[in-house]
Coordinates of C-alpha atoms and ligand atoms in Angstrom, one line a residue:
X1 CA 0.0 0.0 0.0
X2 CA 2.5 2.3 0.7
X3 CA 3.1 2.7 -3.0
X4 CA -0.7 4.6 -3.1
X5 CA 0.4 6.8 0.2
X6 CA 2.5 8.3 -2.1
X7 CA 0.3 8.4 -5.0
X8 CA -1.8 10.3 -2.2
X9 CA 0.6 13.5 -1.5
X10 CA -1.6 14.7 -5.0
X11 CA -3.6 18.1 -4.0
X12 CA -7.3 17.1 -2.5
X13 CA -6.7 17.3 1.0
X14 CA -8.8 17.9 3.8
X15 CA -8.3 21.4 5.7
X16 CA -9.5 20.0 8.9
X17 CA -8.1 16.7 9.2
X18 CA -5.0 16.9 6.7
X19 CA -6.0 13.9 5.1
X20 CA -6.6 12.9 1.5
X21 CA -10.2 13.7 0.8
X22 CA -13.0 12.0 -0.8
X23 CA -11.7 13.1 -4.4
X24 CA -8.8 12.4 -4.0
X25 CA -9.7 8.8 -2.8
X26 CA -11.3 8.0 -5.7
X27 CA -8.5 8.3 -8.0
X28 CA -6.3 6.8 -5.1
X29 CA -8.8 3.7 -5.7
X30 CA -8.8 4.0 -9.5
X31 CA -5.1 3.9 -9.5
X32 CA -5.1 0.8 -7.5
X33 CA -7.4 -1.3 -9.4
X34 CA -5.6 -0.1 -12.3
X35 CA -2.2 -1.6 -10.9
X36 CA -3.8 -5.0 -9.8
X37 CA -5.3 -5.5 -13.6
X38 CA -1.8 -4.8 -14.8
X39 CA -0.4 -7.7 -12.4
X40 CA 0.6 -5.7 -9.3
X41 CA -0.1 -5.8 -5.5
X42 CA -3.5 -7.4 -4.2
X43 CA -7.8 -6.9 -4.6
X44 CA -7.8 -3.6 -2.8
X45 CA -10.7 -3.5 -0.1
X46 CA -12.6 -0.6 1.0
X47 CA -14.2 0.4 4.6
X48 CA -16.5 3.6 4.7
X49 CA -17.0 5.0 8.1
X50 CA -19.3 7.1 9.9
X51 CA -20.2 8.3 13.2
X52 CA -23.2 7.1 14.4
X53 CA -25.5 9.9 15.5
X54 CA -23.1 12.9 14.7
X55 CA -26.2 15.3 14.3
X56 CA -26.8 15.1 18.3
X57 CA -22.9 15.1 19.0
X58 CA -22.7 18.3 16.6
X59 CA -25.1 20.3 18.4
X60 CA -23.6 19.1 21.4
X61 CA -19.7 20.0 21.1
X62 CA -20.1 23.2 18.8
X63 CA -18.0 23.8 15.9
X64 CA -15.1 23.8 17.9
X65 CA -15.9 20.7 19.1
X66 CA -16.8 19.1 16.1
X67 CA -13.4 20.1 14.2
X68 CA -11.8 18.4 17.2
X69 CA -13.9 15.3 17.1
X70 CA -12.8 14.6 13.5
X71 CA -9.1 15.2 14.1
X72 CA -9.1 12.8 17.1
X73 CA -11.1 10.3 15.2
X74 CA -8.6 10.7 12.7
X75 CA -5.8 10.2 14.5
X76 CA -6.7 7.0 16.1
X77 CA -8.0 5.9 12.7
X78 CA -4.5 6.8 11.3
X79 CA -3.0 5.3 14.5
X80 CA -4.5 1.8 13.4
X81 CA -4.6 1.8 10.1
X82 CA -0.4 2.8 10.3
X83 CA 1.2 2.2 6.5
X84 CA -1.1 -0.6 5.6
X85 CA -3.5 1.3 3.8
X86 CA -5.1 4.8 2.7
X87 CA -7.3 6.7 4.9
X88 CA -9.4 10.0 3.6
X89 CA -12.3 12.2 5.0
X90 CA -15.3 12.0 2.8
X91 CA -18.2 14.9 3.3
X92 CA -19.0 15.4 7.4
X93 CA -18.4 12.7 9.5
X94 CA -17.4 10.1 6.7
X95 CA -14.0 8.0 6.7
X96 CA -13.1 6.1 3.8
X97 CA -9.6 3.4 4.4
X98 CA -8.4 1.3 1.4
X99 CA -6.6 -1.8 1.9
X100 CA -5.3 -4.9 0.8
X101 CA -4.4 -7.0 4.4
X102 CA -7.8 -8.3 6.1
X103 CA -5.7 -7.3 9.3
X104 CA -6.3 -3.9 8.7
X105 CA -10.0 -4.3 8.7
X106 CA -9.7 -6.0 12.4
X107 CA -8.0 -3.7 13.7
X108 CA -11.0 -1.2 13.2
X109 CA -13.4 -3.6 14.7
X110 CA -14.1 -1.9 18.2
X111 CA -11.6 0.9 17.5
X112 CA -14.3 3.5 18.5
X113 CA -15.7 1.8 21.5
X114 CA -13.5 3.5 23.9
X115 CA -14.2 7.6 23.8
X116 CA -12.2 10.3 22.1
X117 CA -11.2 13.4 24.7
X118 CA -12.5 16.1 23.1
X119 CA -12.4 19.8 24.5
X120 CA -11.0 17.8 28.0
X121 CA -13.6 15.8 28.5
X122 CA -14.9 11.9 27.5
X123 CA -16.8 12.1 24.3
X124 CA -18.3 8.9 22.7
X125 CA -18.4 8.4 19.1
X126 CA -19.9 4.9 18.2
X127 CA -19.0 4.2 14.8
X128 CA -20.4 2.0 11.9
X129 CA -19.1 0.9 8.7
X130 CA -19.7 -0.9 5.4
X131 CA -17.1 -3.0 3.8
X132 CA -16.3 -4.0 0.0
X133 CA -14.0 -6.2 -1.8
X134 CA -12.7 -5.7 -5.6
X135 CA -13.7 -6.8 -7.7
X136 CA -16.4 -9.6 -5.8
X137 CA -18.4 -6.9 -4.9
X138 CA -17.8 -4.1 -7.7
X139 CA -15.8 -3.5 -10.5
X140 CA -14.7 0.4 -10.7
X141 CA -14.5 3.2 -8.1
X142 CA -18.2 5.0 -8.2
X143 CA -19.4 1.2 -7.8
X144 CA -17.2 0.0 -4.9
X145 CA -17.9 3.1 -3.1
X146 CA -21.8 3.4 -3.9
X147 CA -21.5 -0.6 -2.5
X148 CA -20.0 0.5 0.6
X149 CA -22.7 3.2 1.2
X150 CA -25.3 0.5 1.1
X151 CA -23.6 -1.7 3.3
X152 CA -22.6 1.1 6.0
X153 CA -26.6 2.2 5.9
X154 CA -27.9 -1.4 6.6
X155 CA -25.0 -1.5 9.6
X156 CA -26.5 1.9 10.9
X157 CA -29.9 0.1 10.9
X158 CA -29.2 -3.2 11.7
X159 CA -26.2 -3.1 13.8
X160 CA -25.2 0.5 14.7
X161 CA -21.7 0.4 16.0
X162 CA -20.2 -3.0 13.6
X163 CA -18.4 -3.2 10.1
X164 CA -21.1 -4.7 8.0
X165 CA -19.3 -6.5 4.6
X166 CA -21.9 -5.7 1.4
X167 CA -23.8 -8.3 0.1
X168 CA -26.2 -8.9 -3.0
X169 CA -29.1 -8.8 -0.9
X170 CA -28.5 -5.0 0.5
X171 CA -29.5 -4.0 -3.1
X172 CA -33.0 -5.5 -2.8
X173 CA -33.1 -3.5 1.0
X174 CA -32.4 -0.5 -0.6
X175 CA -35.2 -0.3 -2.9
X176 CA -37.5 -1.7 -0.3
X177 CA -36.2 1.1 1.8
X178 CA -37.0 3.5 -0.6
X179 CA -40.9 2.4 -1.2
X180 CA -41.2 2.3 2.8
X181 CA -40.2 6.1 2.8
X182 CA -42.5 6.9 0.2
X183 CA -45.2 5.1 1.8
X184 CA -44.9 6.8 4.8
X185 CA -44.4 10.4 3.2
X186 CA -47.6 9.5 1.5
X187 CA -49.7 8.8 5.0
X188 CA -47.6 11.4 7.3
X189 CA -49.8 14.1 7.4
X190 CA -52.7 11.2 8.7
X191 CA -50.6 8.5 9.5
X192 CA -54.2 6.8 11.5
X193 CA -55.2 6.1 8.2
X194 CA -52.9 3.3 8.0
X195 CA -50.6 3.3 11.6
X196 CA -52.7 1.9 14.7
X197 CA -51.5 1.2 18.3
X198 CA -51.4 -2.2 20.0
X199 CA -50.9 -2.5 24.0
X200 CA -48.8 -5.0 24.9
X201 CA -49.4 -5.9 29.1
X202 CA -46.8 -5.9 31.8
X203 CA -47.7 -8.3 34.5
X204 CA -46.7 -8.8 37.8
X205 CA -46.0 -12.7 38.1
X206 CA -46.8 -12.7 41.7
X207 CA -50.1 -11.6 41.4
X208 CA -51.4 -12.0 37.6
X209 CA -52.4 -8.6 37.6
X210 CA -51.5 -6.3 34.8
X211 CA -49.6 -3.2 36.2
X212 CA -48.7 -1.3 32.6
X213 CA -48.7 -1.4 29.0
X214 CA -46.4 -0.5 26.2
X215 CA -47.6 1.4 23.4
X216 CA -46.6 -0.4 20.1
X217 CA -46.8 1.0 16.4
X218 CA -48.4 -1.3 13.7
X219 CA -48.4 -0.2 10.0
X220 CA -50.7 -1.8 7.3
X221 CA -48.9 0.2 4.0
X222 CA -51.1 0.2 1.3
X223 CA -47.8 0.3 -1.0
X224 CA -45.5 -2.6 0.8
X225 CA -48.3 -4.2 2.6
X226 CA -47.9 -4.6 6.5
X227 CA -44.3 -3.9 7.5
X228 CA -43.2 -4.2 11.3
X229 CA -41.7 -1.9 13.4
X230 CA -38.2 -3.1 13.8
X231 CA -38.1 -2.5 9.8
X232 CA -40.2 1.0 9.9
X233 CA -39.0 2.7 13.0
X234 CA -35.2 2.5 11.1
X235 CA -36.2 4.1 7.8
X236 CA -38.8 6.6 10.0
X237 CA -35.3 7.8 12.2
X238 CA -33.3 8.3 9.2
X239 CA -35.7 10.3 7.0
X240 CA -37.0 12.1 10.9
X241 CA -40.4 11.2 10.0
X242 CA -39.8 9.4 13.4
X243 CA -41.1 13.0 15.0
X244 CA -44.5 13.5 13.3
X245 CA -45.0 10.0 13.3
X246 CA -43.6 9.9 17.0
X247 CA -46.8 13.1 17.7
X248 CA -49.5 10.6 15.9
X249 CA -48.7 8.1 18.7
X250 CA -48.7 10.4 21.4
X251 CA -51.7 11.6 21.2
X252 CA -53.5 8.6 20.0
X253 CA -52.1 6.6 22.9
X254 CA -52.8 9.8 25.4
X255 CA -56.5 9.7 24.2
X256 CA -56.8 5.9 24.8
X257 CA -55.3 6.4 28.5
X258 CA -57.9 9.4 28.5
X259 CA -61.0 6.9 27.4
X260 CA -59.9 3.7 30.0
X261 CA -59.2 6.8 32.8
X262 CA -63.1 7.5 31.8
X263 CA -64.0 3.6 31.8
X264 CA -62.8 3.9 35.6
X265 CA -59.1 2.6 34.7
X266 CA -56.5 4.1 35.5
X267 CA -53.3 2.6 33.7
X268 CA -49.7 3.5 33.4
X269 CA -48.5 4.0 30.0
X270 CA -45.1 3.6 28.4
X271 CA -44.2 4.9 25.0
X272 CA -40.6 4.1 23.1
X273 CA -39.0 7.7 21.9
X274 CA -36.4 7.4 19.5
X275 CA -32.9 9.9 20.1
X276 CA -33.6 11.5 16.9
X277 CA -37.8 13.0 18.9
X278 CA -35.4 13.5 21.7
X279 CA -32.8 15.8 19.7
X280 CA -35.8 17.3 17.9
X281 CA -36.2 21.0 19.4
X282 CA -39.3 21.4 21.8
X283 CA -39.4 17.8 22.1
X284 CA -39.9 17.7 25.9
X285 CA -42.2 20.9 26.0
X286 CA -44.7 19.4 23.3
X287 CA -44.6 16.3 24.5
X288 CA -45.2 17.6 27.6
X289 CA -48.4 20.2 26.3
X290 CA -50.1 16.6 24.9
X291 CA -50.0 15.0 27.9
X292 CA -51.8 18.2 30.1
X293 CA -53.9 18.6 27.1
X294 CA -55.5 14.9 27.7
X295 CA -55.7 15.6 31.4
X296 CA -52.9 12.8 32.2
X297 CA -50.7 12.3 35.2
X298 CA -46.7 12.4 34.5
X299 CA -46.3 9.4 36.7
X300 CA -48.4 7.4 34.6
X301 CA -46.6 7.8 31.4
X302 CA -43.0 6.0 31.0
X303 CA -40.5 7.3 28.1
X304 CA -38.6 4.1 27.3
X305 CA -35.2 4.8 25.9
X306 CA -32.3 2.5 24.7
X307 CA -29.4 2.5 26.5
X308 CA -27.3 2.8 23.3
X309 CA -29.4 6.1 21.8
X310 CA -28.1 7.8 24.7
X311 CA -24.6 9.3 23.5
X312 CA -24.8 13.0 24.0
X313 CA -25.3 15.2 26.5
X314 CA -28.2 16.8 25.1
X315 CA -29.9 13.4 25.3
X316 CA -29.0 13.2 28.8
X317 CA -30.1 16.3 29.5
X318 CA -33.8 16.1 28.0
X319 CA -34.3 12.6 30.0
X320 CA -33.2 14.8 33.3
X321 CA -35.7 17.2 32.4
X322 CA -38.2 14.6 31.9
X323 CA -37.9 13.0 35.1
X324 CA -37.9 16.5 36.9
X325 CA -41.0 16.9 35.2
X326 CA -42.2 13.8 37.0
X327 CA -42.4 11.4 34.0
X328 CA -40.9 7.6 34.4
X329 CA -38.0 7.0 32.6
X330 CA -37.7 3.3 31.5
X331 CA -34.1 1.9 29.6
X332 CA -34.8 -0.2 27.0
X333 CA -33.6 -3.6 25.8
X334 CA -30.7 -3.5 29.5
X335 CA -28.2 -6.3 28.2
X336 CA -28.6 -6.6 24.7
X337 CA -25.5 -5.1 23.0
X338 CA -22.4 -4.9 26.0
X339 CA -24.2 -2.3 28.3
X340 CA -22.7 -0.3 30.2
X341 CA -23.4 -1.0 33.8
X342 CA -22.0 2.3 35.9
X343 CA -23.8 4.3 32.9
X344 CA -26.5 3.2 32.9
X345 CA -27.0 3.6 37.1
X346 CA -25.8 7.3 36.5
X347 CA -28.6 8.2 34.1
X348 CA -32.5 9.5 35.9
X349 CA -33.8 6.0 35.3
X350 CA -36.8 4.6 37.2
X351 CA -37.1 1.1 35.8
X352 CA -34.7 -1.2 33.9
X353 CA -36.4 -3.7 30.8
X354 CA -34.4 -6.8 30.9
X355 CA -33.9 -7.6 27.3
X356 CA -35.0 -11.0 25.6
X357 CA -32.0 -12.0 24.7
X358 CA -31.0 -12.6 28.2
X359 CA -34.6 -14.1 29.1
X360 CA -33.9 -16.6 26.2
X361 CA -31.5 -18.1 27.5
X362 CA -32.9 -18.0 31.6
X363 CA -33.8 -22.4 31.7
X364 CA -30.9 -23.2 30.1
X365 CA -28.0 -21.0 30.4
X366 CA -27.2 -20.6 34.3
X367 CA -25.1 -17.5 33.5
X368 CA -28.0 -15.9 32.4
X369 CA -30.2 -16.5 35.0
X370 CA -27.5 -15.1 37.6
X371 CA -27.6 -12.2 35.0
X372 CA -31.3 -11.2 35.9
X373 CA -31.1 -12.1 39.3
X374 CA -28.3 -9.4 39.5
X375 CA -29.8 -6.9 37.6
X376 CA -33.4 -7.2 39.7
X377 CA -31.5 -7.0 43.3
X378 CA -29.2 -4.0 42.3
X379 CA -32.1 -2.5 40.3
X380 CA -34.0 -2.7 43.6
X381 CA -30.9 -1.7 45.6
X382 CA -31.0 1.5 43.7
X383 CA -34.9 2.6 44.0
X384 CA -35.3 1.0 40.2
X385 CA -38.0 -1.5 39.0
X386 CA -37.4 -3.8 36.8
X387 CA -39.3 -5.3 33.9
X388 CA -38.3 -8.7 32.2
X389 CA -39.1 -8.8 28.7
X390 CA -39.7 -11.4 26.5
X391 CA -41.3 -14.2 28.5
X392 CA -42.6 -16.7 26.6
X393 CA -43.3 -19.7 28.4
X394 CA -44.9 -21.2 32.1
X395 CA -41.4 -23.0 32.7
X396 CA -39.6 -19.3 32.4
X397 CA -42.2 -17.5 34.6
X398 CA -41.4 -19.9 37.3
X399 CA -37.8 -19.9 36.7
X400 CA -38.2 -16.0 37.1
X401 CA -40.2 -16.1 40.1
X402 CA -37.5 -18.7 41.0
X403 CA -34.9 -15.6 41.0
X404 CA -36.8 -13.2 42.2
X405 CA -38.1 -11.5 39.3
X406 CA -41.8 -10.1 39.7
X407 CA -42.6 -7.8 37.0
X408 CA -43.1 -9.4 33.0
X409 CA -43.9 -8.7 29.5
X410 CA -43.9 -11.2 26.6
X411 CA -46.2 -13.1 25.0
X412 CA -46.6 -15.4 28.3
X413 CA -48.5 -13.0 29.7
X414 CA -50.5 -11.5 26.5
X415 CA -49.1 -10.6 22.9
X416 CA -49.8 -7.0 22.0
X417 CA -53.7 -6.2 21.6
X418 CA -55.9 -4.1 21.0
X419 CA -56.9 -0.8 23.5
X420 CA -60.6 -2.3 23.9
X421 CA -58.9 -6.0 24.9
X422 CA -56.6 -4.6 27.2
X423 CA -60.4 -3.4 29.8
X424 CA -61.2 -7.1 28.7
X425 CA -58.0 -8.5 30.3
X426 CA -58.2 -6.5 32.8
X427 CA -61.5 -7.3 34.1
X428 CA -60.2 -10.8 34.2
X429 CA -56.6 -10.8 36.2
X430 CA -57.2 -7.2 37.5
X431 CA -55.4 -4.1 37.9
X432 CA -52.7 -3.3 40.4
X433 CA -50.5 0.0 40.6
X434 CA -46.6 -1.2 40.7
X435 CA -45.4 2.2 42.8
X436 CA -42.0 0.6 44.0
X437 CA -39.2 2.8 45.9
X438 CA -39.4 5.4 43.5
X439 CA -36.5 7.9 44.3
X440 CA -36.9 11.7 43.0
X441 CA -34.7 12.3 40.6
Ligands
LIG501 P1 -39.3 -3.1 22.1 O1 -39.5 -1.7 22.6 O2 -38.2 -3.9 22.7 O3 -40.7 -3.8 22.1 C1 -40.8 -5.1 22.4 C2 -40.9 -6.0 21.2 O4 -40.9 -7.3 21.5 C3 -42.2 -5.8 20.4 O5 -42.0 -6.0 19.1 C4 -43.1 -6.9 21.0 O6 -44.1 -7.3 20.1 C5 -42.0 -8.0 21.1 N1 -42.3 -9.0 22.1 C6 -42.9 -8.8 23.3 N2 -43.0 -9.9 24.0 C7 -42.4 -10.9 23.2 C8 -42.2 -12.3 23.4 O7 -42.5 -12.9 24.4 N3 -41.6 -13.0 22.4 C9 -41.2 -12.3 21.2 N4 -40.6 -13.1 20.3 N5 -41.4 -11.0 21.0 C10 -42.0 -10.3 22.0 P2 -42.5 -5.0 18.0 O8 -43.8 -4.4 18.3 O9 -42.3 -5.6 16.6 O10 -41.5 -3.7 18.1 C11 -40.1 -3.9 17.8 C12 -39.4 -2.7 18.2 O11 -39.8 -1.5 17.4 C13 -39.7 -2.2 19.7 O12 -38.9 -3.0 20.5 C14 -39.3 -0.8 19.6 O13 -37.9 -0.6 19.8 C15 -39.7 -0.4 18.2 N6 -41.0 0.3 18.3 C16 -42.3 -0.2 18.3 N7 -43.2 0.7 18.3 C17 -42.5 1.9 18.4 C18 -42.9 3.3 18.5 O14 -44.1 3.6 18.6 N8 -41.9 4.2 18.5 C19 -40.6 3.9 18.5 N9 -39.7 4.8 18.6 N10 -40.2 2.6 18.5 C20 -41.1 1.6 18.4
LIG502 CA1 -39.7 -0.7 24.4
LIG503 CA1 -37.4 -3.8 24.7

């Protein structure tokens, strides 16, 4: 490689970071394929970077910041990539490094885990990446880096934080991508004509009674047919139609609270808010004008957040204001990806969802059972609940109860339903208010 380091010192470079940039990488790359057709070196391979949420991190560090953020990122990219390959700064927050040694790609796996000091303090910047090989994947420049794009927006979807390598298949995702967004352009300014809300219960195993319920989206598109969350909640975040989609459920869930509070029900609601609703301006006073505007309690309604959305301060900071407010602040999905334990204990968190991953494995893997049991006793050590998701079977709840767990959602205890099922279950296994050692924030 060190033969195209040279054939970098051309002119395009990069007033911020003093790398090569994303010009000059292309003929860096064109030169390279052009040399291996002739007979020389090895397949070059290309990795295109990018920081995962760098929006919320911007507005957090200023441009000061942000010019310091890509020079440290830099450097430690530099640091690991040493003479082995080519690294160059595409537009914003992009990275591209061309290769040849499959070493090279390792040693970027994890390499942003650990955070950058920036301005003197600890900043994280999680980062994801798409990976291609010539000429497998693609057969000129514009095509190996057009590959890489697709391959670095499925590992922003699918696995935020990982170096994803292209395949075939990401072409088909793309397009499909592309009707979802258009579908929901086309509903967004009435997204109840196709979007509805299921309830999903939360149970207390000790008692049957259901204590909660979690607000979950379901979409019948009239262009892709029904599509579920996990696919339309990505493509939502990335185009933000997450925030007037994010509204809809509001106050459609706020109004079915509303009607059971008038049926003589009075039941605590949680609703998922994705980091982009919470970097959204206002997002805290709107959401907050709904919720008086339907006549509900804050300490009925949980905001449920994933652990992993929460990487700037700005995030932290609108979660601390929510919890001032009074609202319950729930942290999603606790265990799934490596969590971060003393994090997580430092944020305004009143409850802690044990992810189904770690459920899954509760009968048979002894490891993870000791896992929950952990979790529940220090949750409850510090003034937390705890919820245990995913429970699927009789032979897990008493395993659970087993350890100590009380509080459950999965489809043990019901699947999501409808808001007029959830009075009907309730008038079987009754209601019961879960109000355990709730510190003030
Ligand atoms: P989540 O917040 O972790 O929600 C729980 C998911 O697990 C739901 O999937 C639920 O149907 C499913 N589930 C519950 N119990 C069981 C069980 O026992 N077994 C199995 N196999 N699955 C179970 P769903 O509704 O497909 O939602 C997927 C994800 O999409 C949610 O994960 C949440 O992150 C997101 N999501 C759903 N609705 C919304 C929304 O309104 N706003 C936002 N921002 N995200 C949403
Ligand atoms: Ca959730
Ligand atoms: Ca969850």
């Amino acid at each position: 490689m060190n033969r195209l380091a040279s054939s970098a010192l051309r002119k395009g470079i990069d007033p911020i970071t003093g790398l090569i940039n994303g010009n000059e990488m292309m003929l860096v790359i064109r030169d390279h394929i052009d040399l291996f057709r002739r007979g020389g070196g090895c397949p070059p391979k290309l990795i295109f970077l990018d920081i995962d949420r760098f929006g919320g991190l911007a507005s957090m560090l200023g441009e000061q910041g942000i010019g310091e953020l890509l020079r440290a990122f830099s450097a430690r990219l530099l640091g690991a990539v040493g003479r082995d390959g080519v690294v160059a700064r595409g537009s914003g927050d992009r990275f591209f490094v061309l290769f040849e040694n499959e070493a090279v790609r390792d040693r970027l796996v994890g390499l942003f885990d650990p955070p950058l000091t920036i301005l003197g303090r600890a900043v994280y910047a999680p980062t994801s990446g798409g990976a291609v090989r010539y000429p497998t994947d693609a057969e000129g420049p514009l095509q190996l880096v057009r590959c890489a794009t697709l391959a670095l927006k499925w590992a922003k979807r699918f696995a935020p934080g990982r170096i994803i390598d292209f395949e075939e298949g990401m072409r088909e995702d793309a397009t499909r991508a592309r009707l979802i967004e258009n579908g929901m352009r086309e509903v967004i300014n009435d997204p109840g004509k196709e979007f509805r809300l299921l309830y999903q219960p939360k149970i207390l195993l000790e008692t049957g009674r259901l204590i909660g319920v979690e607000a979950l989206m379901r979409w019948d598109a009239t262009t892709v047919g029904p599509v579920g969350p996990s696919e339309f909640i990505p493509v939502a975040e990335a185009t933000h139609l997450i925030v007037p989609l994010g509204r809809w459920l509001t106050d459609t869930a706020f109004q079915t609270v509303k009607n059971w509070r008038e049926a003589g029900y009075e039941i605590e609601l949680s609703i998922n808010v994705s980091p982009v609703e919470l970097n959204s301006p206002n997002f805290v006073t709107e959401l907050d004008a709904r919720r008086a505007f339907y006549g509900l309690r804050r300490e009925m309604i949980e905001i449920e957040i994933t652990e992993s959305h929460i990487a700037s301060d700005l995030v932290v900071e609108r979660i601390l204001r929510l919890r001032r407010l009074g609202y319950l602040i729930a942290i999603d999905d606790f265990g799934r990806d490596q969590s971060n334990l003393s994090r997580v204990v430092s944020l305004p968190a009143t409850t802690l969802k044990i992810d189904k991953s770690v459920t899954d494995g509760v009968l048979h893997d002894p490891r993870q059972a000791l896992v929950i049991r952990s979790v529940i006793s220090l949750a409850a050590d510090l003034g937390l609940r705890s919820v245990v998701e995913g429970l699927e079977t009789h032979d897990q709840a008493v395993k659970l109860r087993e350890i100590g767990a009380n509080c459950c959602q999965g489809f043990y205890g019901s699947r999501p339903i409808d808001a007029n099922d959830i009075i009907r279950m309730i008038q079987v296994v009754g209601l019961e208010h879960y109000r355990a050692v709730l510190q003030a924030a």
